[in-house]
GROMACS .gro file of C-alpha atoms in nm:
model
  347
    1GLN     CA    1   0.907  -1.127   2.549
    2ALA     CA    2   0.728  -1.018   2.232
    3MET     CA    3   1.058  -1.006   2.047
    4LYS     CA    4   1.147  -1.359   2.161
    5THR     CA    5   0.823  -1.508   2.031
    6LYS     CA    6   0.837  -1.313   1.705
    7PRO     CA    7   0.946  -1.520   1.402
    8LEU     CA    8   1.297  -1.457   1.280
    9GLY     CA    9   1.170  -1.343   0.941
   10ASP     CA   10   0.957  -1.067   1.096
   11ARG     CA   11   1.258  -0.926   1.283
   12ILE     CA   12   1.438  -0.848   0.957
   13LYS     CA   13   1.359  -0.521   0.779
   14PRO     CA   14   1.216  -0.537   0.424
   15ALA     CA   15   1.509  -0.331   0.293
   16THR     CA   16   1.751  -0.594   0.426
   17TRP     CA   17   1.548  -0.868   0.260
   18ARG     CA   18   1.549  -0.685  -0.074
   19THR     CA   19   1.924  -0.620  -0.063
   20TRP     CA   20   2.002  -0.984   0.000
   21LEU     CA   21   1.744  -1.103  -0.253
   22GLY     CA   22   1.907  -0.893  -0.524
   23GLN     CA   23   2.250  -1.033  -0.439
   24TRP     CA   24   2.128  -1.392  -0.442
   25ALA     CA   25   1.943  -1.346  -0.771
   26GLU     CA   26   2.247  -1.186  -0.934
   27LEU     CA   27   2.475  -1.470  -0.822
   28LEU     CA   28   2.229  -1.730  -0.952
   29GLN     CA   29   2.193  -1.559  -1.288
   30SER     CA   30   2.572  -1.551  -1.322
   31GLY     CA   31   2.568  -1.932  -1.326
   32MET     CA   32   2.664  -2.011  -0.964
   33PRO     CA   33   2.492  -2.315  -0.804
   34ALA     CA   34   2.208  -2.234  -0.567
   35LEU     CA   35   2.378  -2.354  -0.247
   36ASP     CA   36   2.706  -2.180  -0.327
   37ALA     CA   37   2.523  -1.858  -0.415
   38LEU     CA   38   2.323  -1.885  -0.092
   39SER     CA   39   2.637  -1.930   0.115
   40LEU     CA   40   2.818  -1.641  -0.053
   41SER     CA   41   2.521  -1.405  -0.021
   42SER     CA   42   2.493  -1.506   0.345
   43GLU     CA   43   2.853  -1.406   0.409
   44LEU     CA   44   2.780  -1.057   0.276
   45GLN     CA   45   2.518  -0.988   0.545
   46ASN     CA   46   2.743  -0.938   0.850
   47GLY     CA   47   2.768  -0.559   0.834
   48HIS     CA   48   2.484  -0.477   1.079
   49SER     CA   49   2.255  -0.637   1.336
   50ARG     CA   50   1.969  -0.707   1.094
   51GLY     CA   51   2.219  -0.860   0.853
   52LYS     CA   52   2.341  -1.089   1.130
   53LEU     CA   53   1.987  -1.210   1.189
   54LEU     CA   54   1.948  -1.273   0.816
   55ASN     CA   55   2.283  -1.453   0.811
   56LEU     CA   56   2.165  -1.676   1.095
   57GLY     CA   57   1.847  -1.769   0.907
   58LEU     CA   58   2.032  -1.828   0.581
   59SER     CA   59   2.277  -2.060   0.757
   60ARG     CA   60   1.984  -2.261   0.889
   61ALA     CA   61   1.822  -2.272   0.545
   62SER     CA   62   2.147  -2.389   0.387
   63ARG     CA   63   2.175  -2.667   0.644
   64PHE     CA   64   1.817  -2.779   0.583
   65LEU     CA   65   1.878  -2.783   0.207
   66GLN     CA   66   2.185  -2.999   0.253
   67GLU     CA   67   1.972  -3.240   0.456
   68GLY     CA   68   1.747  -3.290   0.154
   69GLN     CA   69   1.449  -3.062   0.225
   70ASN     CA   70   1.298  -2.865  -0.062
   71ILE     CA   71   1.378  -2.497  -0.080
   72GLN     CA   72   1.038  -2.368   0.031
   73THR     CA   73   1.026  -2.593   0.338
   74ALA     CA   74   1.388  -2.509   0.425
   75PHE     CA   75   1.322  -2.133   0.430
   76ARG     CA   76   1.000  -2.169   0.628
   77ALA     CA   77   1.179  -2.382   0.889
   78ALA     CA   78   1.475  -2.143   0.905
   79PHE     CA   79   1.286  -1.813   0.934
   80GLY     CA   80   0.941  -1.913   1.058
   81LYS     CA   81   0.794  -1.658   0.819
   82VAL     CA   82   0.938  -1.516   0.498
   83PRO     CA   83   0.821  -1.214   0.295
   84MET     CA   84   0.541  -1.275   0.048
   85HIS     CA   85   0.755  -1.200  -0.257
   86LEU     CA   86   1.023  -1.450  -0.152
   87GLU     CA   87   0.755  -1.709  -0.080
   88ILE     CA   88   0.606  -1.670  -0.427
   89ALA     CA   89   0.952  -1.680  -0.587
   90LEU     CA   90   1.030  -2.010  -0.416
   91VAL     CA   91   0.694  -2.158  -0.519
   92CYS     CA   92   0.746  -2.053  -0.881
   93ALA     CA   93   1.106  -2.178  -0.879
   94GLN     CA   94   0.998  -2.522  -0.765
   95ALA     CA   95   0.753  -2.537  -1.054
   96SER     CA   96   0.969  -2.386  -1.331
   97GLY     CA   97   1.319  -2.480  -1.215
   98ASP     CA   98   1.456  -2.128  -1.280
   99LEU     CA   99   1.526  -1.987  -0.934
  100GLY     CA  100   1.725  -1.686  -1.054
  101LEU     CA  101   1.451  -1.561  -1.286
  102ALA     CA  102   1.180  -1.618  -1.025
  103LEU     CA  103   1.375  -1.423  -0.763
  104GLN     CA  104   1.448  -1.135  -0.999
  105THR     CA  105   1.084  -1.112  -1.109
  106GLN     CA  106   0.956  -1.091  -0.753
  107LEU     CA  107   1.234  -0.852  -0.652
  108ASP     CA  108   1.141  -0.612  -0.932
  109ARG     CA  109   0.778  -0.627  -0.825
  110TRP     CA  110   0.868  -0.571  -0.460
  111LYS     CA  111   1.080  -0.267  -0.550
  112THR     CA  112   0.800  -0.124  -0.764
  113THR     CA  113   0.540  -0.137  -0.487
  114SER     CA  114   0.787  -0.026  -0.220
  115ASP     CA  115   0.900   0.275  -0.423
  116ALA     CA  116   0.539   0.374  -0.485
  117GLN     CA  117   0.458   0.362  -0.113
  118HIS     CA  118   0.774   0.557  -0.031
  119THR     CA  119   0.688   0.824  -0.287
  120LEU     CA  120   0.336   0.856  -0.149
  121GLY     CA  121   0.470   0.890   0.204
  122LYS     CA  122   0.711   1.167   0.101
  123SER     CA  123   0.432   1.353  -0.078
  124LEU     CA  124   0.234   1.368   0.247
  125VAL     CA  125   0.514   1.540   0.440
  126TYR     CA  126   0.458   1.890   0.298
  127PRO     CA  127   0.077   1.901   0.349
  128MET     CA  128   0.113   1.768   0.705
  129LEU     CA  129   0.386   2.024   0.778
  130VAL     CA  130   0.169   2.310   0.651
  131LEU     CA  131  -0.129   2.200   0.858
  132THR     CA  132   0.084   2.148   1.167
  133LEU     CA  133   0.236   2.495   1.141
  134ALA     CA  134  -0.108   2.652   1.091
  135CYS     CA  135  -0.250   2.477   1.398
  136ALA     CA  136   0.061   2.568   1.599
  137CYS     CA  137   0.015   2.935   1.506
  138TRP     CA  138  -0.346   2.922   1.623
  139VAL     CA  139  -0.248   2.763   1.954
  140LEU     CA  140   0.030   3.019   2.005
  141LEU     CA  141  -0.200   3.311   1.929
  142HIS     CA  142  -0.463   3.170   2.163
  143HIS     CA  143  -0.219   3.139   2.453
  144VAL     CA  144  -0.084   3.489   2.391
  145SER     CA  145  -0.423   3.656   2.365
  146ALA     CA  146  -0.623   3.455   2.618
  147PRO     CA  147  -0.508   3.650   2.929
  148HIS     CA  148  -0.608   3.979   2.765
  149LEU     CA  149  -0.943   3.849   2.640
  150ILE     CA  150  -1.045   3.745   2.991
  151GLN     CA  151  -1.049   4.111   3.092
  152LYS     CA  152  -1.296   4.201   2.818
  153THR     CA  153  -1.623   4.343   2.944
  154ASN     CA  154  -1.957   4.206   2.838
  155THR     CA  155  -2.110   4.539   2.755
  156SER     CA  156  -2.073   4.502   2.380
  157THR     CA  157  -2.325   4.299   2.187
  158PRO     CA  158  -2.197   4.043   1.931
  159THR     CA  159  -2.224   4.152   1.570
  160PHE     CA  160  -2.207   3.947   1.251
  161THR     CA  161  -1.943   4.120   1.040
  162LEU     CA  162  -1.832   4.074   0.680
  163SER     CA  163  -1.528   3.876   0.788
  164ASP     CA  164  -1.753   3.636   0.975
  165SER     CA  165  -1.958   3.587   0.659
  166LEU     CA  166  -1.647   3.516   0.452
  167LEU     CA  167  -1.521   3.266   0.708
  168PHE     CA  168  -1.857   3.092   0.713
  169ILE     CA  169  -1.856   3.068   0.333
  170GLY     CA  170  -1.502   2.928   0.337
  171ILE     CA  171  -1.591   2.667   0.599
  172VAL     CA  172  -1.886   2.551   0.386
  173VAL     CA  173  -1.724   2.570   0.042
  174LEU     CA  174  -1.395   2.397   0.127
  175PRO     CA  175  -1.547   2.062   0.239
  176ILE     CA  176  -1.784   2.066  -0.059
  177ALA     CA  177  -1.495   2.125  -0.300
  178ALA     CA  178  -1.293   1.848  -0.133
  179TYR     CA  179  -1.588   1.609  -0.162
  180PHE     CA  180  -1.636   1.669  -0.534
  181LYS     CA  181  -1.260   1.639  -0.590
  182PHE     CA  182  -1.207   1.316  -0.399
  183ARG     CA  183  -1.550   1.152  -0.413
  184PRO     CA  184  -1.543   0.784  -0.519
  185THR     CA  185  -1.649   0.736  -0.879
  186LYS     CA  186  -1.807   0.411  -0.988
  187THR     CA  187  -1.708   0.228  -1.304
  188GLN     CA  188  -1.898  -0.062  -1.452
  189THR     CA  189  -1.761  -0.314  -1.203
  190GLU     CA  190  -1.611  -0.135  -0.903
  191THR     CA  191  -1.560   0.191  -0.719
  192GLN     CA  192  -1.246   0.397  -0.767
  193THR     CA  193  -1.096   0.467  -0.426
  194LEU     CA  194  -0.934   0.777  -0.284
  195LEU     CA  195  -0.608   0.610  -0.176
  196PRO     CA  196  -0.398   0.385  -0.403
  197ASN     CA  197  -0.321   0.122  -0.138
  198ASN     CA  198  -0.605  -0.115  -0.227
  199LEU     CA  199  -0.532  -0.077  -0.598
  200TRP     CA  200  -0.172  -0.183  -0.537
  201LEU     CA  201  -0.299  -0.475  -0.329
  202THR     CA  202  -0.528  -0.584  -0.613
  203SER     CA  203  -0.245  -0.549  -0.862
  204ASN     CA  204  -0.018  -0.765  -0.645
  205PHE     CA  205  -0.295  -1.023  -0.609
  206TYR     CA  206  -0.328  -1.071  -0.984
  207HIS     CA  207   0.049  -1.053  -1.032
  208VAL     CA  208   0.101  -1.347  -0.795
  209ILE     CA  209  -0.154  -1.556  -0.987
  210ALA     CA  210   0.011  -1.464  -1.318
  211CYS     CA  211   0.358  -1.560  -1.192
  212GLU     CA  212   0.238  -1.898  -1.068
  213LEU     CA  213   0.059  -1.969  -1.396
  214HIS     CA  214   0.367  -1.864  -1.591
  215ALA     CA  215   0.576  -2.104  -1.382
  216GLY     CA  216   0.347  -2.392  -1.483
  217LEU     CA  217   0.124  -2.435  -1.178
  218ASP     CA  218  -0.233  -2.560  -1.219
  219LEU     CA  219  -0.504  -2.297  -1.266
  220MET     CA  220  -0.723  -2.430  -0.983
  221HIS     CA  221  -0.425  -2.417  -0.749
  222CYS     CA  222  -0.349  -2.060  -0.852
  223LEU     CA  223  -0.705  -1.951  -0.775
  224ARG     CA  224  -0.683  -2.069  -0.414
  225HIS     CA  225  -0.753  -1.847  -0.112
  226ARG     CA  226  -0.466  -1.605  -0.046
  227ILE     CA  227  -0.351  -1.386   0.241
  228LEU     CA  228  -0.128  -1.100   0.124
  229PRO     CA  229   0.045  -0.833   0.335
  230THR     CA  230  -0.196  -0.552   0.415
  231ALA     CA  231  -0.160  -0.190   0.527
  232THR     CA  232  -0.061  -0.138   0.890
  233TRP     CA  233  -0.186   0.219   0.940
  234TRP     CA  234  -0.509   0.291   1.125
  235GLY     CA  235  -0.809   0.212   0.906
  236GLY     CA  236  -0.594   0.070   0.628
  237THR     CA  237  -0.604  -0.282   0.770
  238TYR     CA  238  -0.983  -0.289   0.752
  239LEU     CA  239  -0.990  -0.161   0.393
  240SER     CA  240  -0.718  -0.404   0.281
  241THR     CA  241  -0.890  -0.698   0.450
  242LYS     CA  242  -1.214  -0.603   0.277
  243THR     CA  243  -1.038  -0.589  -0.060
  244LEU     CA  244  -0.872  -0.927  -0.004
  245HIS     CA  245  -1.207  -1.079   0.094
  246ARG     CA  246  -1.364  -0.947  -0.226
  247LEU     CA  247  -1.082  -1.083  -0.443
  248ASN     CA  248  -1.082  -1.424  -0.274
  249LYS     CA  249  -1.459  -1.440  -0.311
  250LEU     CA  250  -1.420  -1.368  -0.682
  251MET     CA  251  -1.158  -1.644  -0.721
  252LEU     CA  252  -1.380  -1.887  -0.530
  253GLY     CA  253  -1.669  -1.807  -0.762
  254ILE     CA  254  -1.447  -1.870  -1.066
  255GLN     CA  255  -1.335  -2.202  -0.918
  256GLN     CA  256  -1.693  -2.312  -0.859
  257GLN     CA  257  -1.793  -2.230  -1.216
  258LEU     CA  258  -1.488  -2.411  -1.355
  259LYS     CA  259  -1.581  -2.722  -1.157
  260LEU     CA  260  -1.921  -2.714  -1.328
  261GLY     CA  261  -1.746  -2.747  -1.664
  262MET     CA  262  -1.766  -2.387  -1.782
  263SER     CA  263  -1.479  -2.220  -1.968
  264LEU     CA  264  -1.256  -1.964  -1.798
  265SER     CA  265  -1.419  -1.665  -1.965
  266GLN     CA  266  -1.768  -1.792  -1.885
  267SER     CA  267  -1.664  -1.859  -1.526
  268MET     CA  268  -1.523  -1.510  -1.488
  269GLN     CA  269  -1.833  -1.353  -1.633
  270ALA     CA  270  -2.061  -1.556  -1.408
  271ALA     CA  271  -1.851  -1.471  -1.101
  272GLY     CA  272  -1.865  -1.098  -1.175
  273ALA     CA  273  -1.505  -1.036  -1.284
  274PRO     CA  274  -1.411  -0.701  -1.443
  275GLY     CA  275  -1.504  -0.672  -1.810
  276PHE     CA  276  -1.148  -0.629  -1.936
  277LEU     CA  277  -1.046  -0.948  -1.754
  278VAL     CA  278  -1.332  -1.143  -1.912
  279ARG     CA  279  -1.239  -1.019  -2.259
  280GLN     CA  280  -0.873  -1.099  -2.208
  281SER     CA  281  -0.957  -1.448  -2.080
  282GLN     CA  282  -1.137  -1.517  -2.407
  283LEU     CA  283  -0.819  -1.433  -2.596
  284ALA     CA  284  -0.611  -1.637  -2.348
  285GLU     CA  285  -0.826  -1.943  -2.412
  286GLN     CA  286  -0.751  -1.917  -2.782
  287THR     CA  287  -0.376  -1.865  -2.740
  288GLY     CA  288  -0.329  -2.087  -2.434
  289ASN     CA  289  -0.144  -1.812  -2.246
  290LEU     CA  290  -0.351  -1.780  -1.929
  291ALA     CA  291  -0.070  -1.608  -1.740
  292TYR     CA  292  -0.085  -1.307  -1.973
  293CYS     CA  293  -0.450  -1.258  -1.884
  294PHE     CA  294  -0.365  -1.203  -1.518
  295PHE     CA  295  -0.050  -1.007  -1.598
  296LEU     CA  296  -0.273  -0.767  -1.788
  297ALA     CA  297  -0.510  -0.738  -1.490
  298SER     CA  298  -0.214  -0.662  -1.265
  299LYS     CA  299  -0.090  -0.395  -1.504
  300VAL     CA  300  -0.433  -0.232  -1.534
  301TYR     CA  301  -0.465  -0.196  -1.158
  302GLU     CA  302  -0.107  -0.074  -1.134
  303MET     CA  303  -0.185   0.204  -1.382
  304ARG     CA  304  -0.498   0.293  -1.186
  305ALA     CA  305  -0.294   0.303  -0.864
  306ARG     CA  306  -0.035   0.531  -1.019
  307GLU     CA  307  -0.307   0.758  -1.158
  308THR     CA  308  -0.479   0.778  -0.818
  309GLN     CA  309  -0.148   0.844  -0.645
  310GLN     CA  310  -0.054   1.118  -0.891
  311ARG     CA  311  -0.391   1.287  -0.847
  312LEU     CA  312  -0.348   1.273  -0.470
  313GLN     CA  313   0.002   1.419  -0.490
  314ASN     CA  314  -0.114   1.704  -0.714
  315THR     CA  315  -0.417   1.792  -0.500
  316LEU     CA  316  -0.297   1.754  -0.142
  317PRO     CA  317  -0.057   2.055  -0.134
  318SER     CA  318  -0.322   2.298  -0.260
  319MET     CA  319  -0.580   2.151  -0.022
  320ALA     CA  320  -0.336   2.181   0.267
  321LEU     CA  321  -0.266   2.545   0.181
  322ALA     CA  322  -0.639   2.618   0.163
  323ILE     CA  323  -0.703   2.454   0.500
  324ALA     CA  324  -0.403   2.633   0.650
  325ALA     CA  325  -0.528   2.968   0.519
  326LEU     CA  326  -0.873   2.900   0.663
  327THR     CA  327  -0.717   2.798   0.994
  328LEU     CA  328  -0.514   3.117   1.015
  329ALA     CA  329  -0.821   3.321   0.923
  330LEU     CA  330  -1.014   3.155   1.204
  331ALA     CA  331  -0.722   3.219   1.437
  332TYR     CA  332  -0.727   3.587   1.346
  333GLN     CA  333  -1.104   3.614   1.379
  334PHE     CA  334  -1.128   3.449   1.719
  335THR     CA  335  -0.800   3.564   1.877
  336LEU     CA  336  -0.634   3.869   1.725
  337ALA     CA  337  -0.953   4.051   1.624
  338PRO     CA  338  -1.114   4.032   1.972
  339LEU     CA  339  -0.782   4.129   2.128
  340TYR     CA  340  -0.756   4.432   1.898
  341ASN     CA  341  -1.112   4.536   1.980
  342ASN     CA  342  -1.040   4.494   2.349
  343LEU     CA  343  -0.730   4.710   2.336
  344THR     CA  344  -0.912   4.969   2.124
  345GLY     CA  345  -1.189   4.987   2.383
  346LEU     CA  346  -0.937   5.036   2.663
  347SER     CA  347  -0.769   5.318   2.476
   0.00000   0.00000   0.00000
């Protein structure tokens, strides 16, 4: 029942969307008319079940276009919901008239963010594997030694040995080291986060505004409230929603200041925009290239996201090994060592 009520666009995997989007953009840039390119790219999607769903939606969109609907309305009616990057490409194409370039620009951006998320996911496999194996060893040792430890007499009094002291120091030092390594650091305008997801979201937010401005859309329209795709993992949705709320609040503040007759740079400064964005807006007002101002903001946050992701990838393996070593030490101290003492006492 849930699958029946789900929009057709949500039932198609992002990889399928990107493959088709690249084919359509390439056909358009080769000089083929939009409808012919759409029909040909639709015929190429019959190799698998997801491709058949996409082919069904593209056939509907082609029919709606032939009936005279604009391209954005046709795709919304055909799929119910389309990916954000395709939606932005269609909006920009309607404003600029260059559908092939708009599609290619959004496809490149989609591939950039998708590859970054995929790389981050792969980098988490090794640390999680190390921690899982360490915990599994502890559980195995506990199950092996538990029957023998039950027979231990209570005549001996507990002593605090050197190994206990070292374990206690490790338990205290490791969280402190992790805190100082990953603690959020504040800049002049915002806090640098541990994970790169919100930085990528902020970069995409400014990139969408820049693309719409570059296509010729009005500035006030580009600063409207936006809902972008957010993280789906536990806790990520809350953080992404909070970031989107902050960005939309900033854009609303800029809009309000612009309506009062202030310049863009003054509006950004009054709304609390980052300093580099305010400085770049002053240059954009002189050159008339407002899109470049937001392209720069997108690039800055992209570089911060890549830096955060690289730091995470470099640190996680060593942290995982340290935690695994501490886990195995605890397993030895509370399973093997008591078992050895018990067997020694029996002998």
